[in-house]
Amino acid sequence: MLVVSAHSADFVWRAAGAIALHTRDGGEARIVSLSYGERGESGELWKQPGQTEENVKRVRHAEAETAATALGASFEAMDLGDYPLHVDDAAVDRLAELMRDFAPDVVLTHPDKDPFNPDHPVAYTATQQARLLTSGAVVSAGFRTAPPSEFLVFEPHQPDLCGFVPTVFVDITPVMDRKLEAMEAMGAQQYLRSYYTERAGHRANHARKVTGRPEIRQAEAFQRIIPNVVSAL
Ligand SMILES: [Zn+2]
């Protein structure tokens, strides 16, 4: 699993459960953060007198690493800067190269639209581009490829305003303790903890309605970008 996060905490709120399930079942999960969110998503850290951008990045890196470790995943940051996040051609190439080497079965990132955040759609575009440069087409490509991966976007903060329509619910009940631990590591954005704990409960309600399975207590929502293919219905 490859998770591309615009800022270094985004993966925690939106996909920590899915990541923890993937690694619990023996999968390898790699989190790539395009920036640290040092300017736009580190408000609490900037309240400290004498704060510097370099120190904010250091703290954010440590927090994200702790969170990723709690989920059994690895964390790496491309440090491209945030608000605004600029992903140039070289960075897209880097991401594509990483996808060719790692050959993920599933790629997760942000949705393509977010009226409240300038960077999240940039992460989508870069991930989409890199994935297309990696998977090529059905015919042989003139460049090195990796097998096509599943491609889903995780739930944004205000889903209805981002055109997000959930098509997949993941039952994260068995790993909710991992998600709570990962969220706990995000000292700079503690106010989001209760918000995303509640969200997991709401999505579980929806997942129970779909399946009739009362044991689902927490869930995460995702939207498929490409169809899933089955052998039979
Ligand atoms: Zn973000």
Short mmCIF file of C-alpha atoms and ligand atoms in Angstrom, two decimals, residues 5-10 14 37 41 60 83 110 117 119-120 189, ligand 1:
data_model
loop_
_atom_site.label_atom_id
_atom_site.label_comp_id
_atom_site.label_asym_id
_atom_site.label_seq_id
_atom_site.Cartn_x
_atom_site.Cartn_y
_atom_site.Cartn_z
CA SER A 5 -0.38 12.61 1.89
CA ALA A 6 -0.23 16.33 1.05
CA HIS A 7 0.74 17.18 4.62
CA SER A 8 2.41 14.97 7.17
CA ALA A 9 -0.69 14.31 9.31
CA ASP A 10 -3.39 13.85 6.66
CA ARG A 14 -8.27 9.73 6.93
CA GLY A 37 2.09 21.07 6.47
CA GLU A 41 -1.56 22.76 9.37
CA ARG A 60 6.06 17.25 12.39
CA TYR A 83 0.42 26.55 1.40
CA HIS A 110 -6.78 12.94 -1.39
CA ASN A 117 -7.51 23.52 1.06
CA ASP A 119 -2.78 21.62 -1.36
CA HIS A 120 -4.96 18.50 -1.16
CA GLN A 189 -3.49 18.97 15.71
ZN ZN B 1 -3.72 18.46 4.76
#
